[in-house]
Structure formats: structure tokens, C-alpha cells
Tab-separated table of C-alpha atoms and ligand atoms in Angstrom:
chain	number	residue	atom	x	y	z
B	603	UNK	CA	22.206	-24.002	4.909
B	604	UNK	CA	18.738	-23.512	6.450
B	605	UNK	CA	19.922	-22.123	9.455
B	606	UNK	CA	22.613	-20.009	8.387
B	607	UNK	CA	19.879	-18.258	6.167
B	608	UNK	CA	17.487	-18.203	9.216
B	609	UNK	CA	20.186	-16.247	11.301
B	610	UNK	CA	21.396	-13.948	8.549
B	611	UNK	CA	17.705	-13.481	7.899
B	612	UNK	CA	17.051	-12.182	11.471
B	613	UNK	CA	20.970	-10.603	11.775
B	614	UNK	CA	19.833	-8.538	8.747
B	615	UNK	CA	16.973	-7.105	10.548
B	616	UNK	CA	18.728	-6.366	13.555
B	617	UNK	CA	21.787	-4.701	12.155
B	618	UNK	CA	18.866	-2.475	9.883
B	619	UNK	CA	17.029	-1.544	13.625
B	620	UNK	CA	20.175	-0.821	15.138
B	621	UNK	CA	21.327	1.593	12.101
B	622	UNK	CA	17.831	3.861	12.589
B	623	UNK	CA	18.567	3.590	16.677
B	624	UNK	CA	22.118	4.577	16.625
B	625	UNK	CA	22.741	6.779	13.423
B	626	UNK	CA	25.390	8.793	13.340
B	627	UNK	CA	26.435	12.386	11.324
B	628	UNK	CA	29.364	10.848	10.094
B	629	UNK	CA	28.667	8.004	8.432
B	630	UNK	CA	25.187	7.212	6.537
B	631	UNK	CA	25.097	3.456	5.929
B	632	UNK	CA	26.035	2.432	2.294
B	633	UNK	CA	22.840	-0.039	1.781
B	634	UNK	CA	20.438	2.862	2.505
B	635	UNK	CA	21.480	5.110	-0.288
B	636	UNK	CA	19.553	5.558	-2.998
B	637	UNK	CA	20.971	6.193	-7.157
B	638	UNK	CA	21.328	9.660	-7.771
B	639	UNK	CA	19.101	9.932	-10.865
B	640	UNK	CA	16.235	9.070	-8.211
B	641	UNK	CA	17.889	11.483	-5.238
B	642	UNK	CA	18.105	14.524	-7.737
B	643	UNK	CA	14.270	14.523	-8.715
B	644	UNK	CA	13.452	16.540	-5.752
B	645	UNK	CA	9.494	17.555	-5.315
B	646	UNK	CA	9.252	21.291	-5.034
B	647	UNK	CA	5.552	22.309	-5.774
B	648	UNK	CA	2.815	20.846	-3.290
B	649	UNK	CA	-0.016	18.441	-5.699
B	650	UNK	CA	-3.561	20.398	-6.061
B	651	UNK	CA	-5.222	16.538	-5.573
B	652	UNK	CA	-9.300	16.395	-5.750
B	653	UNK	CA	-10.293	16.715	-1.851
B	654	UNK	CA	-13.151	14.486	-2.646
B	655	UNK	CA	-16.683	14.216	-0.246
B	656	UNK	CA	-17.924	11.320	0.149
B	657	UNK	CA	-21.025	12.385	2.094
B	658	UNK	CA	-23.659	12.290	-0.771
B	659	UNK	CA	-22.321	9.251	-1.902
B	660	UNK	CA	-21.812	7.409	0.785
B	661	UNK	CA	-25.739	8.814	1.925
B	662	UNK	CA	-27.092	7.124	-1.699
B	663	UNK	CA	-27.527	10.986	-3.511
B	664	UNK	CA	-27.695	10.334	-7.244
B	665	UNK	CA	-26.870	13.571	-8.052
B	666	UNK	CA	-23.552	13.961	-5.240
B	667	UNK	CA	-22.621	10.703	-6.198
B	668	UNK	CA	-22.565	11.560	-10.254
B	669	UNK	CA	-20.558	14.738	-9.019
B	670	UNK	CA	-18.079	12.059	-7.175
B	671	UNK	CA	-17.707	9.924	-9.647
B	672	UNK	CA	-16.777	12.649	-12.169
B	673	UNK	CA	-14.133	13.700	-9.658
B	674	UNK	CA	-13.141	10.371	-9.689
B	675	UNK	CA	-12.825	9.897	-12.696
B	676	UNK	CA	-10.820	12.956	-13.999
B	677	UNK	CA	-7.989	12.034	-11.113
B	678	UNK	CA	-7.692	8.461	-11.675
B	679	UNK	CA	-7.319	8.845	-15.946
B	680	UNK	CA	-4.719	11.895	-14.947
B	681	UNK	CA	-3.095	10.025	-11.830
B	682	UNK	CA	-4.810	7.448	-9.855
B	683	UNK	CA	-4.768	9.643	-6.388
B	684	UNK	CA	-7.211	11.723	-4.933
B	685	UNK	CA	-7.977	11.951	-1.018
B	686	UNK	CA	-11.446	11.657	0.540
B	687	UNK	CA	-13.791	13.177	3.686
B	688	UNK	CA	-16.929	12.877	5.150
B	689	UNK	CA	-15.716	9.086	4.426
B	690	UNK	CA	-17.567	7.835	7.501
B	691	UNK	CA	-14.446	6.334	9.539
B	692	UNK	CA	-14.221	7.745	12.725
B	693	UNK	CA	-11.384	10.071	13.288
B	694	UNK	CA	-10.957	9.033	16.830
B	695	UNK	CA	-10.396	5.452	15.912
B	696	UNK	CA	-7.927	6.481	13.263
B	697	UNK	CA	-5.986	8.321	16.733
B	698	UNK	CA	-6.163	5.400	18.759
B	699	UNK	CA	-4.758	3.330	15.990
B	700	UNK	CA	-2.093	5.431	15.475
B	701	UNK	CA	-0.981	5.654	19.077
B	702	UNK	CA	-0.899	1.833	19.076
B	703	UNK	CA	1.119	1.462	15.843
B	704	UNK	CA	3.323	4.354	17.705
B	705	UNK	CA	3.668	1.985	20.796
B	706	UNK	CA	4.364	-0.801	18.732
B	707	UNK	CA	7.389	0.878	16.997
B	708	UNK	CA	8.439	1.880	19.967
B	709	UNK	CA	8.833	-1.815	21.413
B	710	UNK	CA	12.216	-2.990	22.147
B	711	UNK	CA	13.808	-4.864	19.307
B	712	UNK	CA	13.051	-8.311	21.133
B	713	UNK	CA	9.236	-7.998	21.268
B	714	UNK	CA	9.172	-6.593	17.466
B	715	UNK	CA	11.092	-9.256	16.443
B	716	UNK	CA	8.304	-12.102	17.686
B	717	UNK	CA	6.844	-11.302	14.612
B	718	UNK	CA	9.931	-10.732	12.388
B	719	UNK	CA	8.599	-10.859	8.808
B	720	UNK	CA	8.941	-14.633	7.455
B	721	UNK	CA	11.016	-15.398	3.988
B	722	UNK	CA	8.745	-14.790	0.893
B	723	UNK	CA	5.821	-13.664	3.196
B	724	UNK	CA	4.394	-10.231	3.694
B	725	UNK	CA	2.997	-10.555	7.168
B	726	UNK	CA	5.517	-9.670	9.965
B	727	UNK	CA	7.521	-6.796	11.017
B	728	UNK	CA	10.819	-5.711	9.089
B	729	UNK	CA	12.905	-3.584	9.380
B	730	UNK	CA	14.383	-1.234	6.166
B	731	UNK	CA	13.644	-4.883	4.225
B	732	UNK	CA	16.918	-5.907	4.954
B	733	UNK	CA	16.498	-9.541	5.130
B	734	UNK	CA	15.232	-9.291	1.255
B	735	UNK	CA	17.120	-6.526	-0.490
B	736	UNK	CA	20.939	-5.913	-0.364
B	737	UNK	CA	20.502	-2.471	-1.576
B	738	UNK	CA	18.184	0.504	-2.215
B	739	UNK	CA	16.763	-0.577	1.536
B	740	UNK	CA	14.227	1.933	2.294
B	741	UNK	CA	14.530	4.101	5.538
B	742	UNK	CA	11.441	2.191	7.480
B	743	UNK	CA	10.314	-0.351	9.514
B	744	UNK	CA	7.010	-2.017	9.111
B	745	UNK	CA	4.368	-4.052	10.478
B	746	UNK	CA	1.791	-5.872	8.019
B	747	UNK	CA	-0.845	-8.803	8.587
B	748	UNK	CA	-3.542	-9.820	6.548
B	749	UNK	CA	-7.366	-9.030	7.249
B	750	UNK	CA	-9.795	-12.028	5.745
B	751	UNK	CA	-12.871	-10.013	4.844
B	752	UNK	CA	-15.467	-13.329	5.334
B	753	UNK	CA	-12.400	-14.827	8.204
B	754	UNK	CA	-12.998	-15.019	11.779
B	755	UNK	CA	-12.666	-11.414	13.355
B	756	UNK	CA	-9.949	-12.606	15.559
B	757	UNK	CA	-7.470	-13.451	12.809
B	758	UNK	CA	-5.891	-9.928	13.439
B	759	UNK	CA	-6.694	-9.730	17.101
B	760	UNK	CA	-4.938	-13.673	16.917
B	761	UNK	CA	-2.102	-12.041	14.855
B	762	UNK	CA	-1.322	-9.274	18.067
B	763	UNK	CA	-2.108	-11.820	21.016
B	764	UNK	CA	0.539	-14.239	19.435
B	765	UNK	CA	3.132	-11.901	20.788
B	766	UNK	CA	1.448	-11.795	24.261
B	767	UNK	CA	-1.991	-11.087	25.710
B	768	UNK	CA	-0.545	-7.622	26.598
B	769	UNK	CA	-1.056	-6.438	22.993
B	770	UNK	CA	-4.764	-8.067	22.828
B	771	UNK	CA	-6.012	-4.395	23.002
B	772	UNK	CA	-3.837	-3.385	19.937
B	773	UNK	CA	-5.270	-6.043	18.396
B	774	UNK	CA	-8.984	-5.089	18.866
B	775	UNK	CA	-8.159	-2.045	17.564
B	776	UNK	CA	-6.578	-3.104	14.608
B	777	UNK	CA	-9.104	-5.835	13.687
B	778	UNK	CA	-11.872	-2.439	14.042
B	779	UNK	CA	-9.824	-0.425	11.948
B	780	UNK	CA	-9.534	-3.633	9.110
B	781	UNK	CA	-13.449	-3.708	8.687
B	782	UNK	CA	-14.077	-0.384	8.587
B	783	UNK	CA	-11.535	0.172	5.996
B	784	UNK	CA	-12.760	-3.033	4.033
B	785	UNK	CA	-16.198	-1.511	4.150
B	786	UNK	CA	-14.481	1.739	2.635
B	787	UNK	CA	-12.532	-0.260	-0.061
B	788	UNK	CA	-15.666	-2.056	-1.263
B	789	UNK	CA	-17.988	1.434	-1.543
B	790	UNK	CA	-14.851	3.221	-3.295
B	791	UNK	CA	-15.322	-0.324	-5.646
B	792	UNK	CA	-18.815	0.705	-6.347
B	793	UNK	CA	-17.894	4.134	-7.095
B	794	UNK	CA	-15.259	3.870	-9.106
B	795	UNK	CA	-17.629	1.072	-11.202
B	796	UNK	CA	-20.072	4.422	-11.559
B	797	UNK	CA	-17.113	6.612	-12.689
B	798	UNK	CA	-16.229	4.279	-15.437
B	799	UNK	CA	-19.870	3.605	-16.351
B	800	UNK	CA	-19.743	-0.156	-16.006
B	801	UNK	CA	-22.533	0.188	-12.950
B	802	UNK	CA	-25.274	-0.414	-15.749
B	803	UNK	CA	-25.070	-3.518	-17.160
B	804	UNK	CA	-22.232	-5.159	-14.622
B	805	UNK	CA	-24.305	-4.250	-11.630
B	806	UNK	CA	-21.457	-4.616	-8.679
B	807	UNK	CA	-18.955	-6.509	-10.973
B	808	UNK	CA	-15.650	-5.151	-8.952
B	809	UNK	CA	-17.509	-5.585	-5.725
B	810	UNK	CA	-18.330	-9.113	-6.392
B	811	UNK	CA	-14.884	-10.118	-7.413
B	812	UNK	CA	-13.923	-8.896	-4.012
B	813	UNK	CA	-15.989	-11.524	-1.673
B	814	UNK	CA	-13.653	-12.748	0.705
B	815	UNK	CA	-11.362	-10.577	-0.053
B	816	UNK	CA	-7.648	-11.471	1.765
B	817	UNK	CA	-6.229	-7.507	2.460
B	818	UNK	CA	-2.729	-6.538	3.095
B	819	UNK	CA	-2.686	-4.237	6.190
B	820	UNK	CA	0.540	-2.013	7.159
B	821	UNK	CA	1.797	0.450	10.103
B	822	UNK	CA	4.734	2.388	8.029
B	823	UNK	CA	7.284	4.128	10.475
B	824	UNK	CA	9.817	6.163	8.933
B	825	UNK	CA	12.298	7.022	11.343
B	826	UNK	CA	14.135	10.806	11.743
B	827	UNK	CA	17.061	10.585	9.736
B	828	UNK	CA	20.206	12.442	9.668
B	829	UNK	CA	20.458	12.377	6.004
B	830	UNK	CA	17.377	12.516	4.288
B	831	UNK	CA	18.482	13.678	0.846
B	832	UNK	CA	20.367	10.551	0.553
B	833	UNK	CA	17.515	7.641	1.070
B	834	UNK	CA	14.070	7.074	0.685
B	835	UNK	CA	10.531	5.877	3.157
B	836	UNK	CA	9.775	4.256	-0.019
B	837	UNK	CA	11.209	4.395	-3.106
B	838	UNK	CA	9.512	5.298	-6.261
B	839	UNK	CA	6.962	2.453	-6.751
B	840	UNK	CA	3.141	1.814	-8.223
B	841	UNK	CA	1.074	-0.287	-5.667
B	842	UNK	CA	0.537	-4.050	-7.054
B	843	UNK	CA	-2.945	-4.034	-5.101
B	844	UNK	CA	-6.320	-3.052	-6.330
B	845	UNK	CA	-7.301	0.218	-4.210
B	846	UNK	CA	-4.716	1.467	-1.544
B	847	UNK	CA	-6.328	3.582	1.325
B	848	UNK	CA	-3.813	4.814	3.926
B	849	UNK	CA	-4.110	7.659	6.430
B	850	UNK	CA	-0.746	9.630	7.709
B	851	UNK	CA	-0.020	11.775	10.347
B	852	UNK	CA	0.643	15.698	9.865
B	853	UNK	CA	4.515	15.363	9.285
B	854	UNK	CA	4.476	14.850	5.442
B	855	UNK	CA	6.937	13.233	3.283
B	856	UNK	CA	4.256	11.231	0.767
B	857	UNK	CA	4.887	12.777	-2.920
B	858	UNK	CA	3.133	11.568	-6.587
B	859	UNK	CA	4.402	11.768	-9.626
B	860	UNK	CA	2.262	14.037	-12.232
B	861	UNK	CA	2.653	16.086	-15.258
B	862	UNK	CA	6.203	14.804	-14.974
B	863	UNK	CA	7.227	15.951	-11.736
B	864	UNK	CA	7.537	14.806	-8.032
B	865	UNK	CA	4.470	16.980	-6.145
B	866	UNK	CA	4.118	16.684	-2.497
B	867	UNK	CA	0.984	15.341	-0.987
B	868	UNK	CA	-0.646	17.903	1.640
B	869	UNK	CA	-1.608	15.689	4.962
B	870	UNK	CA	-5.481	16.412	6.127
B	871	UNK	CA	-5.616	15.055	9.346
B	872	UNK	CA	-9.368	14.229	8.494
B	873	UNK	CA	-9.020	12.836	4.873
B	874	UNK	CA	-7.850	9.416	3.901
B	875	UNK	CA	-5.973	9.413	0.824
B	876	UNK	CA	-6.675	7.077	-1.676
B	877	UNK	CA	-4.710	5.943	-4.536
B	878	UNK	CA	-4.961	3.164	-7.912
B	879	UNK	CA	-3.369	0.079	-7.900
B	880	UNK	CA	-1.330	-2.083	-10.635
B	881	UNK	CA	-4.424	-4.701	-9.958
B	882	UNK	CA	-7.249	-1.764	-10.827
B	883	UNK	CA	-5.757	-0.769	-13.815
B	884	UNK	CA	-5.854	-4.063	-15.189
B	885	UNK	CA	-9.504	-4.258	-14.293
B	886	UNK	CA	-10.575	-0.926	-15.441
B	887	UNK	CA	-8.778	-2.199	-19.002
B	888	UNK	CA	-6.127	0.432	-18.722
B	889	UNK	CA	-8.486	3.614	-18.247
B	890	UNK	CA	-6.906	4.244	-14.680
B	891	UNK	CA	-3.452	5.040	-13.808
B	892	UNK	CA	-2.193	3.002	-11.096
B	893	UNK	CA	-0.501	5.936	-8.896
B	894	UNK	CA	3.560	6.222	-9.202
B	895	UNK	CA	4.552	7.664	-5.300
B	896	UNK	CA	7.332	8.015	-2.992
B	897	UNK	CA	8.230	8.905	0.585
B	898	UNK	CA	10.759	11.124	1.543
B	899	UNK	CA	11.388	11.342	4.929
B	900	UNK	CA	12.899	14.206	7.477
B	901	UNK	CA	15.754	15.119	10.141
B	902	UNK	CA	13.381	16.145	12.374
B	903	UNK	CA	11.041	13.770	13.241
B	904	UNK	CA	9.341	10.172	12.641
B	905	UNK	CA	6.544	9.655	10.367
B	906	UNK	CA	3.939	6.928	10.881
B	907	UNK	CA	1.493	5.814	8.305
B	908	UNK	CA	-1.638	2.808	8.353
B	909	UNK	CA	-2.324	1.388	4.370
B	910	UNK	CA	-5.023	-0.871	3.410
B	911	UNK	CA	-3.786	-2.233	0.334
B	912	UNK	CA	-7.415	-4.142	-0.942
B	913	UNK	CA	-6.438	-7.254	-2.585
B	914	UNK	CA	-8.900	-10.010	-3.662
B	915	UNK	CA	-8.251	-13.687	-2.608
B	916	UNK	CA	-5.520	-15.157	-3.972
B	917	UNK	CA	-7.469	-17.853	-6.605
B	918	UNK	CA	-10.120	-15.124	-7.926
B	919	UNK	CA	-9.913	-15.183	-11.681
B	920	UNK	CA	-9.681	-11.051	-12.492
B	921	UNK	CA	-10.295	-9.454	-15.813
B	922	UNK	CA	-11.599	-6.157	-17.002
B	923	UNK	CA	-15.492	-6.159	-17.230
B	924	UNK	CA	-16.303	-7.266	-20.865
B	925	UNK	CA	-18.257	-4.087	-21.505
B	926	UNK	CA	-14.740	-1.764	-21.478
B	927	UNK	CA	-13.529	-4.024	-23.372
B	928	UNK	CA	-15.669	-3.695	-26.087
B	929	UNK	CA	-15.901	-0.110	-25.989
B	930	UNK	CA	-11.659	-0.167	-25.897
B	931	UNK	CA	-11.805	-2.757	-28.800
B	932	UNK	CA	-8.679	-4.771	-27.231
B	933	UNK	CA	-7.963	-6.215	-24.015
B	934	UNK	CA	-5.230	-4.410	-22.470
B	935	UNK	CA	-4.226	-7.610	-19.965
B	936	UNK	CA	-4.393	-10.673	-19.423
B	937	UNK	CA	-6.104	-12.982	-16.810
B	938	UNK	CA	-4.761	-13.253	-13.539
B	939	UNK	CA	-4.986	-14.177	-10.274
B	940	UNK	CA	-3.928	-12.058	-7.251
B	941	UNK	CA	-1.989	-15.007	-5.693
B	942	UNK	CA	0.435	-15.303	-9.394
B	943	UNK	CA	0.636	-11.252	-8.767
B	944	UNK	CA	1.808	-11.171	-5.360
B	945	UNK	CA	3.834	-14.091	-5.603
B	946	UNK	CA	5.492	-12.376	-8.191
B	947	UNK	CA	6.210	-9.049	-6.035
B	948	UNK	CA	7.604	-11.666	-3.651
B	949	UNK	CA	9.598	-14.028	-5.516
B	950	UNK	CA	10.702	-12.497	-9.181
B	951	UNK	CA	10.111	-8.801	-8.826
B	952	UNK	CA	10.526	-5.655	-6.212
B	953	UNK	CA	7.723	-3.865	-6.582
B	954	UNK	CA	8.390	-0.268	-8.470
B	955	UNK	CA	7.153	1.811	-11.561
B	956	UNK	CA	7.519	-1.303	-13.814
B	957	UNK	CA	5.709	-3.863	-11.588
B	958	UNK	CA	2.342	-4.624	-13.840
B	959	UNK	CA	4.464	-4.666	-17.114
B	960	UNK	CA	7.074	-6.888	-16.262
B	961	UNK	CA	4.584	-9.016	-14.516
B	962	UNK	CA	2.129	-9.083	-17.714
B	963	UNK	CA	5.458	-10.258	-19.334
B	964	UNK	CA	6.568	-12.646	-17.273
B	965	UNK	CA	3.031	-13.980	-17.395
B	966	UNK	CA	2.660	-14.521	-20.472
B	967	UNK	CA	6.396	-16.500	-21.220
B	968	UNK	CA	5.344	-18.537	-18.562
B	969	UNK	CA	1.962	-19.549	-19.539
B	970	UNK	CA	3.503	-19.922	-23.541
B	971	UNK	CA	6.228	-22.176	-21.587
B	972	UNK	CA	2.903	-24.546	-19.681
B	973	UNK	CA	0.668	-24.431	-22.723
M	1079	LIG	C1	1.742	-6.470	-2.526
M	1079	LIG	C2	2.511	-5.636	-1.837
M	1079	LIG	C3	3.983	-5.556	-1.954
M	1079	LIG	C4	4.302	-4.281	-1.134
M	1079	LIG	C5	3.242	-4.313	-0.061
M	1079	LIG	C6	2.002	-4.625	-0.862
M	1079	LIG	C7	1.597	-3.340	-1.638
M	1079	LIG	C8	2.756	-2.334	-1.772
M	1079	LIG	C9	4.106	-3.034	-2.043
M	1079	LIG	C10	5.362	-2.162	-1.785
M	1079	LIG	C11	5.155	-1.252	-0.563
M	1079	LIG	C12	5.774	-1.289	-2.983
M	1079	LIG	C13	7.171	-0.665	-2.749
M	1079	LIG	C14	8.230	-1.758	-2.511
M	1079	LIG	C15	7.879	-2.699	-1.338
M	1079	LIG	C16	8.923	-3.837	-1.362
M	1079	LIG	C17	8.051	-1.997	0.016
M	1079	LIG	O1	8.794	-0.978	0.072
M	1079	LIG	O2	7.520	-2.459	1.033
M	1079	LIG	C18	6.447	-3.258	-1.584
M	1079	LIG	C19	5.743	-4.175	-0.577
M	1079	LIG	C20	6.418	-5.537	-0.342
M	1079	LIG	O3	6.839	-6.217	-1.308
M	1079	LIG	O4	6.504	-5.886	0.855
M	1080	AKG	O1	3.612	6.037	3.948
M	1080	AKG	C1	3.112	6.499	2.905
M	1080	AKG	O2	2.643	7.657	2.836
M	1080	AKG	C2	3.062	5.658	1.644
M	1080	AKG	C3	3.440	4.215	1.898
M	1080	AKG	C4	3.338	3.405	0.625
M	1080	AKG	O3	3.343	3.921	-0.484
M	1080	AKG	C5	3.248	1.943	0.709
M	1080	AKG	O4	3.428	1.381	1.821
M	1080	AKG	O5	2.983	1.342	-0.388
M	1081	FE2	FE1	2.629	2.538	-1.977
């Protein structure tokens, strides 16, 4: 039984490659359509998002930072998005890690599939998620590994060079592109602690529940597609993560969900966007919305996207800081650990819009069912 899963497993992911390689006009493949109720919410206006500087911040200026903060603050109680400059990474990393995850797409189906995404694990390549869904399969192909803040530095650079010391460059430059986006992650921590006025009393509290953090790092590539009104890049979903930072390329195709409507998210080639997490709203008691988004892609040409998804280590006990709590006058969730969250997203639930309260449910039978 083992084996014929194994080969299904890896069939799956070829015939999914093959579909985006050889797609024709006539026929658009069944698995890759999406329900009509989700097809006909089409995003016509573009989203006004907070285009927020980090500069002042990021250079210790009480009063920029307050400024921040408030910015902050009004996006992520309206819609947990907003994008950021002046955020100190350097744009011509962000290029030259874009033209490897590029390359790496471009690999024949052989190479990719050295790393070929293993059953109830996030790390490896995939292709439209066909070896875990039978339907709904999004119109991608992706590439995630894991970045240990406090690891060795090579665990990424280790992750590329298993597939040959040809890609030990990629590697490099992935591994670079991890720290500097942890680095980010943890100072966006300490702002958004300012923005919901916890920085007082719980001096660093989100930053410290974040030592040794294990990330979730992913190269999106939506291919062109003949017929884009009938699938998705992603379908619409809420992050599980904490803090999701992800920079795109100038096609477009990323769209949030606000004031009841689909908006389309203007690319910046020199902003990172940032968006709330499932795992953040929890911790800021409920205050922030963890952002609902899709990806629609295009007939015209290929879309490539890098996401740090900022995710504690799996065993870290997380709660909301007891000072929100007090000032809400009820807990809004309960403890968890990352590792019972993503387990969950791996095992029991595709992520969507529903993720954190079906999780929070399912939670909470089973730890009625062990007490
Ligand atoms: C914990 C995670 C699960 C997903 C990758 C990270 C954060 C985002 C999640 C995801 C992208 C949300 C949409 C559905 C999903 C299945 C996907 O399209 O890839 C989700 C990821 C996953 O389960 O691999
Ligand atoms: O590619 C994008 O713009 C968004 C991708 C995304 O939402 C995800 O991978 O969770
Ligand atoms: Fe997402």
C-alpha cells in the first residue's frame, strides 16, 4: 500500500506539471476549476492599502515610529494588510532572489522533483498540490523549506545543495534572503507590540515568544494560463502563520478582501507587503484581522512570488499578552502551540477563511476528549 501511495503521490505531481506545460484552449483540466460562487466575486476596484515607511522606525524615532504604529494599527483592526518601504532589505538581493526562484521553476521536471514535497510535510516542491487535494488544486507550483532562526546558517544552503552542488549559489542566496527577512519579521513584532500598546508593561513579549523561531519560506510561481477566470494562484484563504511578508514581481494578481469586496493589491517593486496571520490574531486577543486574500492569475504571463510566513517553534506555548486581556475582559482563544496549528493545516484542515475557527474548535473537543 506504501508504495502505491508513494507513486500516485509523485504521478500526481507530474500529471499537475505536465497540465501547466502542455495546456491546451480546448480543454481546461476538471481538478483546477474552482466553484462558481468563488469565480463570480471578481475584484474590480484596486485596494488604497497604507504604503507604510519604515525609515523612522526602523532608525529608533519616537515620534515616526508612534506615526507607524498608528498606521499600523488602523490597517490591521480594518484588514490585517498594509505594505512597507524604506524597510532596509536590499532591493538588489530581492532581484537576485527572484531570478534564482525563476531558474528554479524553470528546471526540468526531474531536478524539481529531487525535492518533491513529502506526505504531511510543507518543505519540498509541488506542483498545483496535487498529491494532497483532489480538487480546488490551485494554478501553482511551489517551493518551501524552513529557515531555523538560532539553526546553523547552512540548513537552507543544505536544503539547495541536496539537489546538487550546482544550486549551492541559490542556496546562499536564499539562506541571505531568510535572515534578513527574520530580522524584518521580528522588528514588525516590536511594532505591532507598540501599535497595540502592550510595549509598556510586556517589554518585547511577541519578540520573545519568537526565539528560535522555525519559519516557513516559499517561491510561488503561477504559471500563464489559458483560462484564468476559471481557477485560482491561491484560493481564498487567511494565513495560519503569525506575520506573512512576501515580495512579488510587477505582474499582479494578489487581491484582499475589504469592506466586502475583492480589491486588487497594487505591486511596488520596492515595498514588501505585509499581511496578519490566523496565529497574530490569536495573540493580539482578537484586535487584528488576520488578512482574507487570493491570487488570480493571467493569460499572459507567469507570476513569481517569495513569502516569509514567521512561525514560532513548534512547542512554544502562545497566548495573548495578559494585559489585552484584561482590558478585553475575556480571552478570545485558547492556548496553543504552533506545532498542534500546523499539524492541523496539514492533517485535518486546508487552510482557508475558516482555518483559526475550526482549529479553536477542534482544539478544544480534543483537549475535553484528553482531560
Ligand atoms: C502553514 C502554512 C500552510 C500554507 C503554507 C503556510 C502558510 C500559508 C498556507 C496556505 C498557502 C494557505 C492557502 C492553502 C495552502 C494549502 C496553499 O495553497 O498552499 C496553504 C499552505 C499549505 O498548507 O501548504
Ligand atoms: O503570491 C501571492 O501574492 C500570495 C501567496 C499567498 O497568499 C500564500 O502563499 O499564502
Ligand atoms: Fe497567503
Amino acid at each position: 500500500m506504501e508504495q502505491m501511495k508513494k507513486s500516485s503521490h509523485e504521478d500526481k505531481t507530474i500529471e499537475s506539471a505536465m497540465i501547466f506545460d502542455q495546456q491546451t484552449n480546448d480543454h481546461f483540466p476538471n481538478q483546477f476549476i474552482w466553484p462558481k460562487d468563488h469565480l463570480s466575486q471578481t475584484s474590480t476596484e484596486k485596494l488604497n492599502e497604507k504604503v507604510i515607511d519604515l525609515q523612522g522606525f526602523l532608525s529608533h524615532d519616537k515620534e515616526a515610529t508612534l506615526h507607524a504604529a498608528n498606521l499600523v494599527k488602523e490597517s490591521c483592526i480594518s484588514h490585517g494588510f498594509f505594505q512597507v518601504v524604506n524597510h532596509g532589505v536590499d532591493l538588489d538581493m530581492l532581484a537576485l532572489v527572484q531570478e534564482h526562484g525563476h531558474a528554479f521553476f524553470k528546471l526540468p521536471l526531474t531536478e524539481k522533483l529531487k525535492c518533491k514535497q513529502k506526505e504531511g510535510s510543507v518543505v519540498g516542491f509541488a506542483s498545483g498540490h496535487a498529491q494532497r487535494f483532489r480538487e480546488k488544486l490551485p494554478w501553482k507550483e511551489l517551493l518551501t523549506f524552513e529557515y531555523h532562526e538560532n539553526g546553523p546558517d547552512e540548513v537552507v544552503a543544505e536544503f539547495f545543495n541536496a539537489m546538487g552542488t550546482q544550486y549551492k549559489e541559490t542556496g546562499l542566496i536564499f539562506q541571505k534572503f531568510c535572515r534578513t527577512m527574520n530580522k524584518l519579521a521580528l522588528d514588525l513584532l516590536d511594532l505591532l507590540e507598540i501599535s497595540l500598546g502592550v510595549d509598556g508593561h510586556n517589554h518585547n513579549y511577541y519578540r520573545k515568544l519568537y526565539d528560535d523561531a522555525v519559519s516557513i519560506v516559499r517561491c510561488n510561481h503561477y504559471p500563464q494560463c489559458n483560462k484564468p477566470d476559471l481557477t485560482f494562484g491561491v484560493g481564498p484563504h487567511c494565513d495560519p502563520t503569525t506575520l506573512t511578508i512576501l515580495y512579488q514581481d510587477l505582474v499582479g494578481g494578489l487581491e484582499v478582501f475589504v469592506d466586502n469586496k475583492w480589491k486588487s493589491v497594487q505591486p511596488h517593486r520596492d515595498a514588501l507587503v505585509i499581511n496578519i496571520g490566523d496565529t497574530f490574531t490569536a495573540l493580539s486577543n482578537g484586535k487584528y484581522k488576520s488578512c482574507l486574500h487570493r491570487v488570480s492569475v493571467n493569460s499572459l504571463s507567469p507570476r513569481l512570488s517569495l513569502v516569509f510566513f514567521l512561525c514560532p517553534k513548534g512547542d512554544r506555548e502562545l497566548k495573548a499578552p495578559q494585559e489585552l486581556v484584561e482590558k478585553d475582559g475575556k480571552k478570545e482563544y485558547p492556548d496553543f502551540t504552533w506545532g498542534e496549528f500546523l499539524q492541523f493545516t496539514q492533517k485535518n484542515h486546508r487552510a482557508d477563511e475558516n482555518t483559526l475557527q475550526l482549529f479553536t474548535k477542534w482544539l478544544l473537543t480534543s483537549k475535553n476528549h484528553n482531560a
